[in-house]
Coordinates of C-alpha atoms in Angstrom, one line a residue:
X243 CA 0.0 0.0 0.0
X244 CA 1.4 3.5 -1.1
X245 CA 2.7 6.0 1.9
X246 CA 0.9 9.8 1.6
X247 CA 4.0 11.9 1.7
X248 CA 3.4 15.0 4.1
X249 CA 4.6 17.6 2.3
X250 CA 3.1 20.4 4.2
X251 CA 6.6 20.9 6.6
X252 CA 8.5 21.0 3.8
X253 CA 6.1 23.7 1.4
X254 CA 6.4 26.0 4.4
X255 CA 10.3 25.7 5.5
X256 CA 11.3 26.2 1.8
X257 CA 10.2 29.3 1.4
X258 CA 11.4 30.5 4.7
X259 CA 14.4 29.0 4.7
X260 CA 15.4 30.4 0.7
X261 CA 14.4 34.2 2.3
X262 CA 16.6 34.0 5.2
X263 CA 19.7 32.7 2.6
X264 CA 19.1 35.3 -0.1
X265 CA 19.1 38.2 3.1
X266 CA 22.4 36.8 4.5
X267 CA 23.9 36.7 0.9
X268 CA 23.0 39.8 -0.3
X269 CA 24.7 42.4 1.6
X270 CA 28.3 40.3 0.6
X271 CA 27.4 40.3 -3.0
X272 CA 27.0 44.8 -2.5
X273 CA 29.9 44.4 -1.1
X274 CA 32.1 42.0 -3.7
X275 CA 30.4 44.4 -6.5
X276 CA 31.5 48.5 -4.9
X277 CA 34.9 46.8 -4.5
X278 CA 35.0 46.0 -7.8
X279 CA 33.5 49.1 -9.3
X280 CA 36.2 50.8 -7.3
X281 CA 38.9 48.7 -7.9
X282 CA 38.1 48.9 -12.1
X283 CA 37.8 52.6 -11.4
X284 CA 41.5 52.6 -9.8
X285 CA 42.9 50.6 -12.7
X286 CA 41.6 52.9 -15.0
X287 CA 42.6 55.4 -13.4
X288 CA 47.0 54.3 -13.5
X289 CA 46.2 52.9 -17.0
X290 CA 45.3 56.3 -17.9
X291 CA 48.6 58.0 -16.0
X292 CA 51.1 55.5 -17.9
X293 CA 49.2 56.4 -21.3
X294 CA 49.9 60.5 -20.2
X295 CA 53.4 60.2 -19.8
X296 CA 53.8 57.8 -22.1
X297 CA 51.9 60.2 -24.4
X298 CA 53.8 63.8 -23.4
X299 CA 57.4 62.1 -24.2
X300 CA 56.4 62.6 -27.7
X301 CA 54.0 65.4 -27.6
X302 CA 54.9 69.3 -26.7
X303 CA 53.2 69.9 -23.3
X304 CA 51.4 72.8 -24.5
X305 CA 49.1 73.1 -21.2
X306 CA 49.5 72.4 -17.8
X307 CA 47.5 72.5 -14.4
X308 CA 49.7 75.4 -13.2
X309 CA 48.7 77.6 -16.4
X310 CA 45.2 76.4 -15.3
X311 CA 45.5 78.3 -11.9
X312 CA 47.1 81.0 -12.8
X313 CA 44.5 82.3 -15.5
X314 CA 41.8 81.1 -13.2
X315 CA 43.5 83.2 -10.6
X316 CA 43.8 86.4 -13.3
X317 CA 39.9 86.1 -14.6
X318 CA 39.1 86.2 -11.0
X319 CA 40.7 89.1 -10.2
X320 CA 40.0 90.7 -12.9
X321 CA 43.6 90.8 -14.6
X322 CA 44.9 89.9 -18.0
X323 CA 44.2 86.7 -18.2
X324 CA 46.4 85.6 -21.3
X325 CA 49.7 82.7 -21.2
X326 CA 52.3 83.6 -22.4
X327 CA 54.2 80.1 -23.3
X328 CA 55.5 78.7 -27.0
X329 CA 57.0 75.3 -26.6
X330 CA 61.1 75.2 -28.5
X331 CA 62.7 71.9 -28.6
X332 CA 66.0 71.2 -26.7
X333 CA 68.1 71.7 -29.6
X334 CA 66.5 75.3 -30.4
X335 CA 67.3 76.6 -27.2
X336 CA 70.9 77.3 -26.5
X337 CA 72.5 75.0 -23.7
X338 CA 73.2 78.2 -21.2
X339 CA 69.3 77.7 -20.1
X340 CA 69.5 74.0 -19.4
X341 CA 72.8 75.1 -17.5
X342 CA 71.9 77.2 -15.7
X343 CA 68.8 75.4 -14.7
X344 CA 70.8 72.7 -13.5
X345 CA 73.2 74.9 -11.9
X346 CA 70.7 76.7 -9.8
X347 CA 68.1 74.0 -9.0
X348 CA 69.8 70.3 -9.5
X349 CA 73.3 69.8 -9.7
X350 CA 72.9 66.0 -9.4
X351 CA 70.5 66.1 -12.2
X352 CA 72.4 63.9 -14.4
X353 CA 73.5 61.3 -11.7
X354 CA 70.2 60.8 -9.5
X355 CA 67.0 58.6 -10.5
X356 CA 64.4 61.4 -9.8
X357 CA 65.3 62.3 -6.2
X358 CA 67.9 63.7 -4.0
X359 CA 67.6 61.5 -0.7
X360 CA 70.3 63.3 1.2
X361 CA 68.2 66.5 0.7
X362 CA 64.8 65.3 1.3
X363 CA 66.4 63.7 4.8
X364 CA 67.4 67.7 5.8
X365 CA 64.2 68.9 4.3
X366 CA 61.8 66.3 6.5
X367 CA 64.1 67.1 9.4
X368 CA 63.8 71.1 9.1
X369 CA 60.0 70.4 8.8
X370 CA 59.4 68.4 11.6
X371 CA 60.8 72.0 14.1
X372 CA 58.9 74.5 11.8
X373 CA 55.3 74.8 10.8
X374 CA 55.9 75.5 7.2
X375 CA 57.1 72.3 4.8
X376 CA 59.8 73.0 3.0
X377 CA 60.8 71.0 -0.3
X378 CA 63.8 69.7 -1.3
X379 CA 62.7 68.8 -4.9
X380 CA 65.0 68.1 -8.2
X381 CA 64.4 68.9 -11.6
X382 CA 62.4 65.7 -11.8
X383 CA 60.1 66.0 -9.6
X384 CA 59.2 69.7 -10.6
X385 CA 58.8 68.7 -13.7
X386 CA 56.3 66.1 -12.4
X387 CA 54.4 68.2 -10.6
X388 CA 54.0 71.2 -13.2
X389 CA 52.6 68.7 -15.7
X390 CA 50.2 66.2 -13.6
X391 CA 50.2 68.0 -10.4
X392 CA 48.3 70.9 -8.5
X393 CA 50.6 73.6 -6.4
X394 CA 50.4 72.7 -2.9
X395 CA 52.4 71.3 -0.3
X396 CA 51.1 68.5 1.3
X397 CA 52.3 64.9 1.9
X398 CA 49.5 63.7 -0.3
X399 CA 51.1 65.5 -3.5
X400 CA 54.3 64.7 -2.4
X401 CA 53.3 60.9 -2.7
X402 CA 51.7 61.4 -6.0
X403 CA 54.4 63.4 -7.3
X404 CA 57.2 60.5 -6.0
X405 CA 55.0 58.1 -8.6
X406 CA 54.9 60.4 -11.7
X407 CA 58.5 61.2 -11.2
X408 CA 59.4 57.4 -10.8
X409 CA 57.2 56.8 -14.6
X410 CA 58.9 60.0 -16.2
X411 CA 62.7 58.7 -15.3
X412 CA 61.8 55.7 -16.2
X413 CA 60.0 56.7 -19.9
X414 CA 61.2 59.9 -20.9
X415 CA 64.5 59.9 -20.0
X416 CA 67.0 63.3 -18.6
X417 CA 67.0 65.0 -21.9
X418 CA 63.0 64.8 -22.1
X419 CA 62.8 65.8 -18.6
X420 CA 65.0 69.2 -19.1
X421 CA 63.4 70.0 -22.2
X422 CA 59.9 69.9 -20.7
X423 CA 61.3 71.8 -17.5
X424 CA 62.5 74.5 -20.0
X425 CA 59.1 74.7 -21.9
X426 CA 56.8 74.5 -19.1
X427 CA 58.4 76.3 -16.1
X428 CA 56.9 79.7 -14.5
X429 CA 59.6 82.2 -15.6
X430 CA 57.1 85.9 -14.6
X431 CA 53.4 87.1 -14.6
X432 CA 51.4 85.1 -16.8
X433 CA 54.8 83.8 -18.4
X434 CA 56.2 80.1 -18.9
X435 CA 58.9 78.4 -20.3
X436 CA 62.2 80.0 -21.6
X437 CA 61.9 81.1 -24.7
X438 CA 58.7 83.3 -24.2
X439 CA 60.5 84.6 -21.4
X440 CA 63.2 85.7 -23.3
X441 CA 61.3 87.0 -25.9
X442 CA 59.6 89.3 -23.5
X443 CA 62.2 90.4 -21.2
X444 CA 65.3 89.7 -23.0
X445 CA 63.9 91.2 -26.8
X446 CA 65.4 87.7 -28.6
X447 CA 65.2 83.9 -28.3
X448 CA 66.2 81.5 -26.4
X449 CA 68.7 80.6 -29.0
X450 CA 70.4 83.7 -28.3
X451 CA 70.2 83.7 -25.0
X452 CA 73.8 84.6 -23.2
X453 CA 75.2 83.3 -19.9
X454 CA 74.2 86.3 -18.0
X455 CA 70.6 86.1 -19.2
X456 CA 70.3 82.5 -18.5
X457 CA 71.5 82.9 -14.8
X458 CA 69.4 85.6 -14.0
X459 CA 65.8 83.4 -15.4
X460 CA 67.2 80.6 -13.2
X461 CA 67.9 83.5 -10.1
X462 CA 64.1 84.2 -10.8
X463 CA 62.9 80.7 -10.9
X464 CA 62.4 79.9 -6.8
X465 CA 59.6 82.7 -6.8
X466 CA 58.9 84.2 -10.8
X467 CA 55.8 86.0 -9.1
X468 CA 57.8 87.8 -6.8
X469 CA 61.3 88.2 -8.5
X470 CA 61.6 90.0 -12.1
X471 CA 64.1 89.1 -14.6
X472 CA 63.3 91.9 -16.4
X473 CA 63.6 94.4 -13.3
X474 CA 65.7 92.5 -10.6
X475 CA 66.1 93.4 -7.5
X476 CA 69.4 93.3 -5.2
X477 CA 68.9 89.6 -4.4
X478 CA 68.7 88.5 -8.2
X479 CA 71.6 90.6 -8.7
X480 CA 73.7 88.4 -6.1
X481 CA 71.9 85.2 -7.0
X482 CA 72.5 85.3 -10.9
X483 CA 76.5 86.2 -10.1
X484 CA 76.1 83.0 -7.6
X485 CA 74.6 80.8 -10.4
X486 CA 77.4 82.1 -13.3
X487 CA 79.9 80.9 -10.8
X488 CA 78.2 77.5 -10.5
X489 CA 78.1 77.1 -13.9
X490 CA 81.8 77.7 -14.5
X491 CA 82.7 75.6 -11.8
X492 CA 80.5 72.4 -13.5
X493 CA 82.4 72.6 -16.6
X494 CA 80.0 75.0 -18.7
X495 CA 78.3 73.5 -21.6
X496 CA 80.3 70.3 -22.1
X497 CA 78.7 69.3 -18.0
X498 CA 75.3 68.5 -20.4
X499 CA 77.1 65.6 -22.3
X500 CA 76.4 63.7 -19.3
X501 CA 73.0 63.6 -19.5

C-alpha cells in the first residue's frame, strides 16, 4: 500500500528557509560588487597615468594644471588673463638655459634617479621643528608636478608626485625631462617656459640667449611671481653672479654631455 507523503513541513520551510539565505547573501554580494567598481575605477585610473606620460614624451606639453591656476587666478581678479608660453625643442634653445637650470636648482641632475635623498632627509628634518614644509625637490620631480600636479604642499602630493616622477625617469629619459622643465616652467606674470620669457624680457630667443641672461631666469625661478628678470632686485643681482659661478665651476656646456 502507497505512503501519503506530508509535504506540508516541507512547502512551508522552503520558502522560509530560501528568504533567510538570499538576506544573509546579499549584503556580501554589495559588497564584492563596490569593491570592484572601485577597484576597475583605480585601474583605469593608473592605466590612464602610464598612457599620459607615455603620451607627453612625444608630444609638446602645450598646457599644464599650473597655467590652469594662474588664469583662473587672473579672470578672477579681474587681470589679464592671457599665457604667455610657446614650446622650443631642446636643440633650439641654446645649452646656457639648461645650465643654468641645473646649476641653480639640480646639480645631481644627471647622476640621480628622480630624487635627492640626502636632501629630502634635511628637508623632513627642518619640517618636523617648523610649521611651514619646506621642499627639497630636483628637476624631476618639478617637472612632475608642473605637468600632472596641483601647487600645494602636502604629503598627499608629495606621494603622487614621487610616482609620476618614478614613470617620467623611467620613460622619458633626462633629456625629455629638461626639455619639458625648460618649456613649461613659470619664468614671470602670466609667463612660462624660456623662450617666451626671453622673448619678453630679453627682446630675442632662447637661441640667443647669453650666460648672463640665463643665470638671472634661473635666479628668478624659486619665486617668478615675486622676483623680475626683467627688473631684478638686489637679491637677483647676487643670485645670478652665484649661479654664473656654478656654472663655470660644472664645466659649462660640455657638464650637459652627461646627460
Amino acid at each position: 500500500m502507497a505512503k501519503r507523503v506530508d509535504l506540508s513541513n516541507t512547502s512551508r520551510n522552503t520558502p522560509r528557509s530560501n528568504k533567510f539565505e538570499r538576506l544573509n547573501k546579499s549584503p556580501k554580494k554589495s559588497s564584492f560588487s563596490v569593491l570592484k567598481i572601485v577597484g576597475r575605477i583605480l585601474f583605469y585610473i593608473w592605466i590612464s597615468t602610464i598612457a599620459a606620460v607615455v603620451l607627453y614624451k612625444f608630444v609638446p606639453v602645450a598646457f599644464t594644471p599650473t597655467m590652469a591656476s594662474r588664469k583662473i587666478e587672473a579672470i578672477m581678479e579681474g587681470k589679464p588673463s592671457e599665457i604667455h608660453s610657446q614650446w622650443t625643442s631642446y636643440d633650439e634653445i641654446d645649452r646656457n638655459c639648461a645650465l643654468a637650470i641645473i646649476a641653480s636648482e639640480d646639480q645631481l641632475f644627471p647622476e640621480h634617479k628622480g630624487f635627492d635623498f640626502e636632501a629630502m632627509t634635511t628637508a623632513f628634518a627642518k619640517n618636523r621643528k617648523g610649521k611651514k614644509i619646506k621642499g627639497a625637490s630636483t628637476i624631476s620631480q618639478q617637472v612632475a608636478k608642473n605637468v600632472f600636479l596641483w601647487q600645494d604642499r602636502s604629503y598627499f602630493r608629495k606621494a603622487l608626485e614621487a610616482y609620476f616622477t618614478v614613470l617620467i625617469e623611467l620613460v622619458w629619459g633626462k633629456e625629455r625631462i629638461l626639455e619639458v622643465y625648460l618649456n613649461v616652467a613659470e619664468t614671470g606674470k602670466m609667463t612660462f617656459g624660456v623662450e617666451e620669457a626671453c622673448r619678453r624680457y630679453y627682446g630675442h630667443t632662447s637661441a640667443e640667449v647669453s650666460t648672463s641672461e640665463a643665470a638671472r631666469m634661473a635666479a628668478c625661478l624659486p619665486n617668478p611671481i615675486k622676483f623680475s628678470v626683467a627688473n631684478p632686485s638686489g637679491y637677483v643681482v647676487k643670485r645670478t653672479a652665484f649661479i654664473k659661478r656654478q656654472m663655470a665651476a660644472l664645466g659649462g656646456k660640455k657638464f650637459l654631455k652627461n646627460l
